[in-house]
């Protein structure tokens, strides 16, 4: 009878880091990584270190533009455009007839006429996660076009690396309300705003910062709540220094590479609806309770580059990828409004320089793309980016 001696058993338990990483790289499903970590304590530590490394590498990956170039249901790919090299890198297996309402950690999100939300990862053999139906929409004001019933979808962490602990957050309905669902749950949890004033209904962005959830409205108002509280208490964060009632065209929340929470305000030209300017504020948060102490307008973001649009708002600091674009905001056109009589397409794609206030175009928009779904940012896995840049 064949058996494993104690010495061989110890050798398998104490695999070198390089060997265990090579093994884990071969796994296709995240569940395989989890099962690897269940074998023994040493392999558990190896799998945890592998996930941590992958997550850090992902943060350094350069966001790219995911661009639909042709119409039609049979068109099953979109093109990946590298902003650093200003060229198309490759085709990605993503249908061109779907409007995506979210992009986080390489995952895309879209909704359909039945209020179903689906997550898909084109870099992981197109694997999908079908989320429970968003029944909350039936009790809310709905938009005439179902494409716009779900305004934005944001993931708390990568479902590939954390399949049992990710959270999906959505901004939905004509009133742009908020709801969330945790992995494994069967229904969505709405954020109760009955006791909040009317200027806290039109939410524009949502993110997680230091374990708490922050959301911002189109009036620049903030709320904060804790997923893990037994009954999440929604705190309205009053700005002690500024009283604002001005409508902002778009607002975003971004965590900088230094761990600061940034509020980004985007203003359009009244006639053309093109981006006119941005304002960036450092939100001063009390670490004890997560409340807002104040905010400071910034003329530099420490060399970071921010990426905003339909995607999960993000910042990167490893600007070896980017040429002469420190302290800049990379933006896509997210002005799509179903009430307009005519769509003009994704024209408003560019780079805003925070220091001098200048704008420049990033991608040459083509008139043939006028009726196609929006262009958005997506972050390929780090090894994918490395392989394409070396080729």
CSV table of C-alpha atoms in Angstrom, one decimal:
chain,number,residue,atom,x,y,z
A,1,UNK,CA,0.0,0.0,0.0
A,2,UNK,CA,1.3,3.4,-0.9
A,3,UNK,CA,1.6,6.0,1.8
A,4,UNK,CA,3.1,9.4,2.4
A,5,UNK,CA,5.9,9.5,4.9
A,6,UNK,CA,6.1,12.2,7.5
A,7,UNK,CA,9.0,13.8,5.7
A,8,UNK,CA,7.2,14.0,2.4
A,9,UNK,CA,4.1,15.2,4.2
A,10,UNK,CA,6.1,18.0,5.8
A,11,UNK,CA,7.6,18.9,2.4
A,12,UNK,CA,4.1,19.3,0.9
A,13,UNK,CA,2.9,21.3,3.9
A,14,UNK,CA,5.9,23.7,3.6
A,15,UNK,CA,5.8,24.5,0.0
A,16,UNK,CA,8.0,27.5,-1.0
A,17,UNK,CA,6.1,30.7,-1.7
A,18,UNK,CA,7.0,30.6,-5.4
A,19,UNK,CA,5.7,27.1,-5.8
A,20,UNK,CA,2.4,27.7,-4.0
A,21,UNK,CA,1.9,30.9,-6.1
A,22,UNK,CA,2.5,29.0,-9.3
A,23,UNK,CA,0.0,26.4,-8.2
A,24,UNK,CA,-2.6,29.0,-7.3
A,25,UNK,CA,-2.1,30.8,-10.6
A,26,UNK,CA,-3.3,27.6,-12.4
A,27,UNK,CA,-6.7,27.7,-10.6
A,28,UNK,CA,-9.6,29.1,-12.7
A,29,UNK,CA,-12.3,29.4,-10.0
A,30,UNK,CA,-12.0,31.3,-6.8
A,31,UNK,CA,-13.5,28.4,-4.9
A,32,UNK,CA,-10.3,26.4,-5.8
A,33,UNK,CA,-8.2,29.0,-4.1
A,34,UNK,CA,-10.4,28.7,-1.0
A,35,UNK,CA,-10.2,24.9,-1.0
A,36,UNK,CA,-6.5,25.1,-1.3
A,37,UNK,CA,-6.4,27.1,1.9
A,38,UNK,CA,-8.5,24.5,3.7
A,39,UNK,CA,-5.9,21.7,3.4
A,40,UNK,CA,-3.7,22.9,6.3
A,41,UNK,CA,-2.6,25.9,8.2
A,42,UNK,CA,0.5,26.5,6.0
A,43,UNK,CA,-1.6,26.4,2.8
A,44,UNK,CA,-4.2,28.7,4.4
A,45,UNK,CA,-1.5,31.3,5.0
A,46,UNK,CA,-0.2,30.8,1.5
A,47,UNK,CA,-3.6,31.3,0.0
A,48,UNK,CA,-4.2,34.4,2.1
A,49,UNK,CA,-0.9,35.9,1.0
A,50,UNK,CA,-1.7,35.1,-2.6
A,51,UNK,CA,-5.0,36.9,-2.4
A,52,UNK,CA,-3.4,39.9,-0.7
A,53,UNK,CA,-0.7,40.1,-3.3
A,54,UNK,CA,-3.2,39.8,-6.2
A,55,UNK,CA,-5.3,42.6,-4.6
A,56,UNK,CA,-2.3,44.9,-4.3
A,57,UNK,CA,-1.3,44.2,-7.9
A,58,UNK,CA,-4.8,44.9,-9.0
A,59,UNK,CA,-4.7,48.4,-7.5
A,60,UNK,CA,-1.7,49.2,-9.6
A,61,UNK,CA,-3.3,48.1,-12.8
A,62,UNK,CA,-3.9,50.8,-15.3
A,63,UNK,CA,-7.6,51.3,-16.1
A,64,UNK,CA,-8.4,51.1,-19.8
A,65,UNK,CA,-11.3,52.2,-22.0
A,66,UNK,CA,-13.8,49.5,-22.9
A,67,UNK,CA,-15.2,50.7,-26.3
A,68,UNK,CA,-18.1,49.2,-28.3
A,69,UNK,CA,-17.3,49.8,-32.0
A,70,UNK,CA,-20.1,48.1,-33.9
A,71,UNK,CA,-23.9,47.7,-33.4
A,72,UNK,CA,-25.9,44.5,-33.4
A,73,UNK,CA,-26.8,41.7,-31.2
A,74,UNK,CA,-24.4,39.4,-32.9
A,75,UNK,CA,-21.5,41.6,-32.1
A,76,UNK,CA,-20.0,39.8,-29.1
A,77,UNK,CA,-16.8,41.8,-28.5
A,78,UNK,CA,-15.6,45.3,-27.5
A,79,UNK,CA,-12.2,46.8,-27.9
A,80,UNK,CA,-9.8,47.5,-25.1
A,81,UNK,CA,-8.1,50.9,-25.5
A,82,UNK,CA,-4.8,51.7,-23.7
A,83,UNK,CA,-4.7,55.4,-22.8
A,84,UNK,CA,-1.0,55.3,-22.3
A,85,UNK,CA,-0.1,54.0,-25.7
A,86,UNK,CA,-3.2,55.6,-27.4
A,87,UNK,CA,-4.1,52.4,-29.3
A,88,UNK,CA,-6.4,49.4,-29.1
A,89,UNK,CA,-4.8,46.5,-27.3
A,90,UNK,CA,-7.2,43.6,-28.1
A,91,UNK,CA,-10.8,42.5,-28.3
A,92,UNK,CA,-12.7,41.6,-25.1
A,93,UNK,CA,-15.6,39.1,-25.1
A,94,UNK,CA,-18.3,41.6,-24.1
A,95,UNK,CA,-21.5,42.2,-26.1
A,96,UNK,CA,-21.9,45.6,-27.8
A,97,UNK,CA,-25.6,45.8,-27.3
A,98,UNK,CA,-25.6,46.1,-23.5
A,99,UNK,CA,-25.4,49.2,-21.4
A,100,UNK,CA,-23.2,48.6,-18.4
A,101,UNK,CA,-24.0,50.4,-15.2
A,102,UNK,CA,-20.9,49.5,-13.3
A,103,UNK,CA,-17.3,48.4,-13.5
A,104,UNK,CA,-15.3,47.3,-10.4
A,105,UNK,CA,-12.3,45.1,-10.1
A,106,UNK,CA,-12.6,43.9,-13.7
A,107,UNK,CA,-16.3,43.0,-13.2
A,108,UNK,CA,-19.0,44.6,-15.3
A,109,UNK,CA,-22.7,45.0,-14.2
A,110,UNK,CA,-25.8,45.4,-16.3
A,111,UNK,CA,-29.5,45.3,-15.7
A,112,UNK,CA,-32.4,44.3,-18.0
A,113,UNK,CA,-36.1,45.0,-18.4
A,114,UNK,CA,-37.0,42.6,-15.6
A,115,UNK,CA,-34.9,44.5,-13.1
A,116,UNK,CA,-32.4,41.7,-13.0
A,117,UNK,CA,-28.7,42.7,-12.3
A,118,UNK,CA,-25.9,40.5,-13.6
A,119,UNK,CA,-22.2,40.7,-12.9
A,120,UNK,CA,-19.8,39.4,-15.6
A,121,UNK,CA,-16.0,39.1,-15.7
A,122,UNK,CA,-14.7,39.1,-19.3
A,123,UNK,CA,-11.2,38.3,-18.0
A,124,UNK,CA,-12.3,35.2,-16.2
A,125,UNK,CA,-13.8,33.2,-19.1
A,126,UNK,CA,-16.9,35.3,-18.9
A,127,UNK,CA,-18.1,34.0,-15.6
A,128,UNK,CA,-21.3,35.6,-14.3
A,129,UNK,CA,-23.0,36.2,-11.0
A,130,UNK,CA,-26.8,36.5,-11.2
A,131,UNK,CA,-28.1,38.7,-8.4
A,132,UNK,CA,-31.6,38.6,-7.0
A,133,UNK,CA,-34.2,40.7,-8.8
A,134,UNK,CA,-34.3,44.3,-7.6
A,135,UNK,CA,-38.0,44.3,-6.6
A,136,UNK,CA,-37.4,47.7,-4.9
A,137,UNK,CA,-37.8,49.3,-8.3
A,138,UNK,CA,-41.5,48.4,-8.5
A,139,UNK,CA,-42.2,50.7,-5.6
A,140,UNK,CA,-40.1,53.6,-6.9
A,141,UNK,CA,-40.4,56.0,-9.8
A,142,UNK,CA,-39.0,54.2,-12.8
A,143,UNK,CA,-37.4,55.7,-15.9
A,144,UNK,CA,-39.0,55.2,-19.3
A,145,UNK,CA,-36.0,53.4,-20.6
A,146,UNK,CA,-35.0,50.3,-18.4
A,147,UNK,CA,-31.3,51.0,-19.3
A,148,UNK,CA,-31.4,53.8,-16.8
A,149,UNK,CA,-33.4,52.2,-14.0
A,150,UNK,CA,-30.1,51.2,-12.4
A,151,UNK,CA,-27.7,54.2,-12.5
A,152,UNK,CA,-24.6,52.7,-11.0
A,153,UNK,CA,-23.4,49.4,-9.5
A,154,UNK,CA,-20.3,49.3,-7.2
A,155,UNK,CA,-18.6,46.3,-5.6
A,156,UNK,CA,-17.0,46.5,-2.2
A,157,UNK,CA,-14.3,44.0,-3.1
A,158,UNK,CA,-13.4,41.5,-5.8
A,159,UNK,CA,-15.9,38.5,-5.9
A,160,UNK,CA,-13.1,36.5,-7.5
A,161,UNK,CA,-10.9,36.8,-4.5
A,162,UNK,CA,-13.6,37.1,-1.9
A,163,UNK,CA,-16.6,35.0,-3.1
A,164,UNK,CA,-18.3,34.8,0.2
A,165,UNK,CA,-17.8,38.4,1.6
A,166,UNK,CA,-18.4,40.9,-1.3
A,167,UNK,CA,-21.2,43.4,-1.2
A,168,UNK,CA,-23.0,45.0,-4.2
A,169,UNK,CA,-24.2,48.5,-3.9
A,170,UNK,CA,-26.6,50.2,-6.4
A,171,UNK,CA,-28.0,53.6,-7.1
A,172,UNK,CA,-31.4,53.1,-8.8
A,173,UNK,CA,-34.7,54.6,-10.0
A,174,UNK,CA,-35.6,58.0,-11.1
A,175,UNK,CA,-35.0,59.4,-7.6
A,176,UNK,CA,-31.5,57.7,-7.5
A,177,UNK,CA,-32.0,55.8,-4.3
A,178,UNK,CA,-29.6,53.4,-2.7
A,179,UNK,CA,-29.7,49.7,-1.9
A,180,UNK,CA,-27.2,46.9,-1.2
A,181,UNK,CA,-27.0,43.1,-1.0
A,182,UNK,CA,-24.3,40.9,0.6
A,183,UNK,CA,-23.0,37.7,-1.0
A,184,UNK,CA,-25.4,34.9,-0.4
A,185,UNK,CA,-28.4,37.0,0.5
A,186,UNK,CA,-31.7,36.6,-1.4
A,187,UNK,CA,-33.0,40.2,-1.3
A,188,UNK,CA,-31.8,43.8,-1.5
A,189,UNK,CA,-31.7,46.1,1.5
A,190,UNK,CA,-32.8,49.7,0.8
A,191,UNK,CA,-31.3,52.7,2.7
A,192,UNK,CA,-34.2,54.3,4.5
A,193,UNK,CA,-34.2,58.0,3.7
A,194,UNK,CA,-37.7,58.9,5.0
A,195,UNK,CA,-36.2,61.1,7.7
A,196,UNK,CA,-33.8,62.8,5.3
A,197,UNK,CA,-34.4,66.1,3.5
A,198,UNK,CA,-35.2,66.1,-0.2
A,199,UNK,CA,-31.7,67.1,-1.2
A,200,UNK,CA,-30.6,63.6,-0.1
A,201,UNK,CA,-32.5,61.7,-2.8
A,202,UNK,CA,-30.4,62.2,-5.9
A,203,UNK,CA,-27.4,60.1,-5.1
A,204,UNK,CA,-24.5,60.1,-7.6
A,205,UNK,CA,-21.8,57.9,-6.2
A,206,UNK,CA,-21.1,55.4,-3.4
A,207,UNK,CA,-17.9,53.9,-2.0
A,208,UNK,CA,-16.4,52.2,1.1
A,209,UNK,CA,-13.8,54.1,3.1
A,210,UNK,CA,-12.2,52.6,6.3
A,211,UNK,CA,-14.9,50.1,6.7
A,212,UNK,CA,-17.8,52.6,6.4
A,213,UNK,CA,-20.1,53.3,3.4
A,214,UNK,CA,-20.2,56.9,2.1
A,215,UNK,CA,-22.6,58.2,-0.5
A,216,UNK,CA,-22.8,61.6,-2.1
A,217,UNK,CA,-25.8,63.4,-3.8
A,218,UNK,CA,-25.8,65.8,-6.7
A,219,UNK,CA,-25.9,68.6,-4.1
A,220,UNK,CA,-22.7,67.5,-2.6
A,221,UNK,CA,-24.4,66.2,0.6
A,222,UNK,CA,-23.0,63.1,2.2
A,223,UNK,CA,-24.4,60.2,4.2
A,224,UNK,CA,-22.5,57.5,6.0
A,225,UNK,CA,-23.6,54.1,7.4
A,226,UNK,CA,-22.1,50.8,8.6
A,227,UNK,CA,-22.9,47.5,6.8
A,228,UNK,CA,-22.1,45.5,9.8
A,229,UNK,CA,-24.4,47.3,12.3
A,230,UNK,CA,-27.4,45.3,13.4
A,231,UNK,CA,-29.7,48.1,12.1
A,232,UNK,CA,-27.7,50.3,9.9
A,233,UNK,CA,-28.1,53.9,11.1
A,234,UNK,CA,-27.8,56.5,8.3
A,235,UNK,CA,-25.8,59.5,9.4
A,236,UNK,CA,-26.2,62.7,7.4
A,237,UNK,CA,-22.7,64.3,7.4
A,238,UNK,CA,-23.2,68.0,7.8
A,239,UNK,CA,-20.3,70.2,6.4
A,240,UNK,CA,-19.5,72.5,9.3
A,241,UNK,CA,-17.8,75.1,7.1
A,242,UNK,CA,-20.0,75.3,4.0
A,243,UNK,CA,-23.7,75.5,3.5
A,244,UNK,CA,-24.5,74.4,-0.1
A,245,UNK,CA,-27.7,74.2,-2.1
A,246,UNK,CA,-26.1,74.4,-5.5
A,247,UNK,CA,-26.9,71.5,-7.9
A,248,UNK,CA,-23.8,69.8,-9.2
A,249,UNK,CA,-23.8,68.0,-12.6
A,250,UNK,CA,-21.9,65.0,-11.2
A,251,UNK,CA,-20.3,64.1,-8.0
A,252,UNK,CA,-17.9,61.2,-7.2
A,253,UNK,CA,-16.2,59.8,-4.1
A,254,UNK,CA,-12.7,58.5,-4.6
A,255,UNK,CA,-10.2,57.0,-2.0
A,256,UNK,CA,-6.7,58.3,-2.9
A,257,UNK,CA,-3.6,56.2,-2.8
A,258,UNK,CA,-2.8,57.7,0.6
A,259,UNK,CA,-6.1,56.7,2.1
A,260,UNK,CA,-7.9,60.1,1.9
A,261,UNK,CA,-11.5,60.3,0.9
A,262,UNK,CA,-11.9,62.8,-2.0
A,263,UNK,CA,-15.0,64.5,-3.2
A,264,UNK,CA,-14.9,65.2,-6.9
A,265,UNK,CA,-17.4,67.7,-8.4
A,266,UNK,CA,-17.9,67.8,-12.2
A,267,UNK,CA,-19.5,70.8,-13.9
A,268,UNK,CA,-20.8,70.9,-17.5
A,269,UNK,CA,-21.1,73.7,-20.0
A,270,UNK,CA,-24.7,74.9,-20.0
A,271,UNK,CA,-25.0,74.8,-23.8
A,272,UNK,CA,-22.9,71.9,-24.9
A,273,UNK,CA,-23.1,69.6,-21.9
A,274,UNK,CA,-19.3,69.1,-22.3
A,275,UNK,CA,-17.2,69.0,-19.1
A,276,UNK,CA,-16.1,72.5,-18.2
A,277,UNK,CA,-14.2,72.0,-15.0
A,278,UNK,CA,-13.7,69.8,-11.9
A,279,UNK,CA,-13.3,70.6,-8.2
A,280,UNK,CA,-11.6,68.2,-5.8
A,281,UNK,CA,-12.0,68.3,-2.0
A,282,UNK,CA,-10.2,66.4,0.7
A,283,UNK,CA,-12.9,65.3,3.1
A,284,UNK,CA,-11.7,65.5,6.7
A,285,UNK,CA,-13.1,62.5,8.4
A,286,UNK,CA,-13.1,61.9,12.2
A,287,UNK,CA,-11.6,58.4,12.6
A,288,UNK,CA,-13.5,57.8,15.8
A,289,UNK,CA,-17.0,57.9,14.3
A,290,UNK,CA,-16.6,58.5,10.6
A,291,UNK,CA,-18.2,61.9,10.7
A,292,UNK,CA,-17.2,64.9,8.5
A,293,UNK,CA,-15.1,67.5,10.2
A,294,UNK,CA,-14.6,69.7,7.2
A,295,UNK,CA,-13.3,69.7,3.6
A,296,UNK,CA,-10.4,71.4,1.9
A,297,UNK,CA,-10.2,72.2,-1.9
A,298,UNK,CA,-7.1,70.7,-3.5
A,299,UNK,CA,-5.0,72.0,-6.3
A,300,UNK,CA,-2.9,68.9,-6.2
A,301,UNK,CA,-3.8,65.3,-5.4
A,302,UNK,CA,-0.3,64.1,-4.6
A,303,UNK,CA,0.5,62.9,-8.1
A,304,UNK,CA,-2.5,60.6,-8.3
A,305,UNK,CA,-4.6,60.1,-11.3
A,306,UNK,CA,-8.4,59.8,-10.8
A,307,UNK,CA,-10.7,57.8,-13.1
A,308,UNK,CA,-14.4,58.6,-13.0
A,309,UNK,CA,-17.5,57.8,-15.1
A,310,UNK,CA,-19.9,54.8,-14.9
A,311,UNK,CA,-17.1,52.8,-13.3
A,312,UNK,CA,-16.2,52.5,-9.6
A,313,UNK,CA,-14.4,55.8,-9.0
A,314,UNK,CA,-10.7,55.0,-8.5
A,315,UNK,CA,-7.2,56.5,-8.0
A,316,UNK,CA,-3.9,55.1,-9.0
A,317,UNK,CA,-0.4,56.3,-7.9
A,318,UNK,CA,2.0,54.1,-9.9
A,319,UNK,CA,2.2,56.6,-12.8
A,320,UNK,CA,5.0,54.9,-14.6
A,321,UNK,CA,2.1,53.8,-16.8
A,322,UNK,CA,1.0,57.4,-17.5
A,323,UNK,CA,3.1,60.0,-19.3
A,324,UNK,CA,3.0,63.6,-17.8
A,325,UNK,CA,-0.5,63.1,-16.3
A,326,UNK,CA,0.1,63.5,-12.6
A,327,UNK,CA,-2.6,65.3,-10.7
A,328,UNK,CA,-5.2,64.6,-13.5
A,329,UNK,CA,-8.7,63.4,-13.7
A,330,UNK,CA,-9.5,60.9,-16.5
A,331,UNK,CA,-13.2,61.0,-17.3
A,332,UNK,CA,-15.7,59.3,-19.6
A,333,UNK,CA,-19.1,60.7,-20.7
A,334,UNK,CA,-21.7,59.7,-18.2
A,335,UNK,CA,-24.2,62.5,-19.1
A,336,UNK,CA,-26.6,60.0,-20.9
A,337,UNK,CA,-30.1,61.2,-20.1
A,338,UNK,CA,-33.1,59.3,-21.4
A,339,UNK,CA,-35.2,62.4,-21.4
A,340,UNK,CA,-33.2,64.0,-24.2
A,341,UNK,CA,-34.8,63.7,-27.6
A,342,UNK,CA,-31.5,62.8,-29.2
A,343,UNK,CA,-28.4,61.1,-28.0
A,344,UNK,CA,-25.1,62.6,-29.1
A,345,UNK,CA,-22.9,59.7,-28.1
A,346,UNK,CA,-19.8,59.5,-26.0
A,347,UNK,CA,-18.1,62.8,-27.0
A,348,UNK,CA,-17.0,64.0,-23.6
A,349,UNK,CA,-14.0,61.8,-22.9
A,350,UNK,CA,-10.8,63.5,-21.7
A,351,UNK,CA,-8.2,64.4,-19.2
A,352,UNK,CA,-8.5,67.4,-16.8
A,353,UNK,CA,-5.4,68.9,-15.3
A,354,UNK,CA,-6.2,69.9,-11.7
A,355,UNK,CA,-3.2,72.3,-11.4
A,356,UNK,CA,-3.9,74.5,-14.5
A,357,UNK,CA,-7.6,73.7,-15.1
A,358,UNK,CA,-7.0,72.6,-18.7
A,359,UNK,CA,-9.0,69.9,-20.6
A,360,UNK,CA,-7.8,67.8,-23.4
A,361,UNK,CA,-9.5,65.0,-25.4
A,362,UNK,CA,-8.5,61.5,-24.7
A,363,UNK,CA,-10.2,59.4,-27.3
A,364,UNK,CA,-11.2,60.4,-30.9
A,365,UNK,CA,-14.9,59.8,-30.9
A,366,UNK,CA,-16.4,58.6,-34.1
A,367,UNK,CA,-19.9,59.5,-35.4
A,368,UNK,CA,-20.5,55.8,-36.1
A,369,UNK,CA,-20.5,55.2,-32.4
A,370,UNK,CA,-23.3,57.6,-31.7
A,371,UNK,CA,-26.0,55.1,-30.9
A,372,UNK,CA,-23.8,52.6,-29.1
A,373,UNK,CA,-23.8,52.0,-25.3
A,374,UNK,CA,-21.5,54.2,-23.2
A,375,UNK,CA,-17.7,53.8,-23.1
A,376,UNK,CA,-16.4,53.1,-19.6
A,377,UNK,CA,-13.3,52.3,-17.6
A,378,UNK,CA,-12.3,48.8,-16.7
A,379,UNK,CA,-9.3,47.4,-14.8
A,380,UNK,CA,-7.9,44.3,-16.4
A,381,UNK,CA,-6.0,41.8,-14.0
A,382,UNK,CA,-2.4,42.9,-13.5
A,383,UNK,CA,-1.0,39.9,-15.3
A,384,UNK,CA,-3.2,40.6,-18.3
A,385,UNK,CA,-1.9,44.2,-18.5
A,386,UNK,CA,1.7,43.0,-18.1
A,387,UNK,CA,1.4,40.4,-20.9
A,388,UNK,CA,-0.1,43.0,-23.3
A,389,UNK,CA,2.5,45.6,-22.7
A,390,UNK,CA,5.3,43.2,-23.1
A,391,UNK,CA,4.0,41.8,-26.4
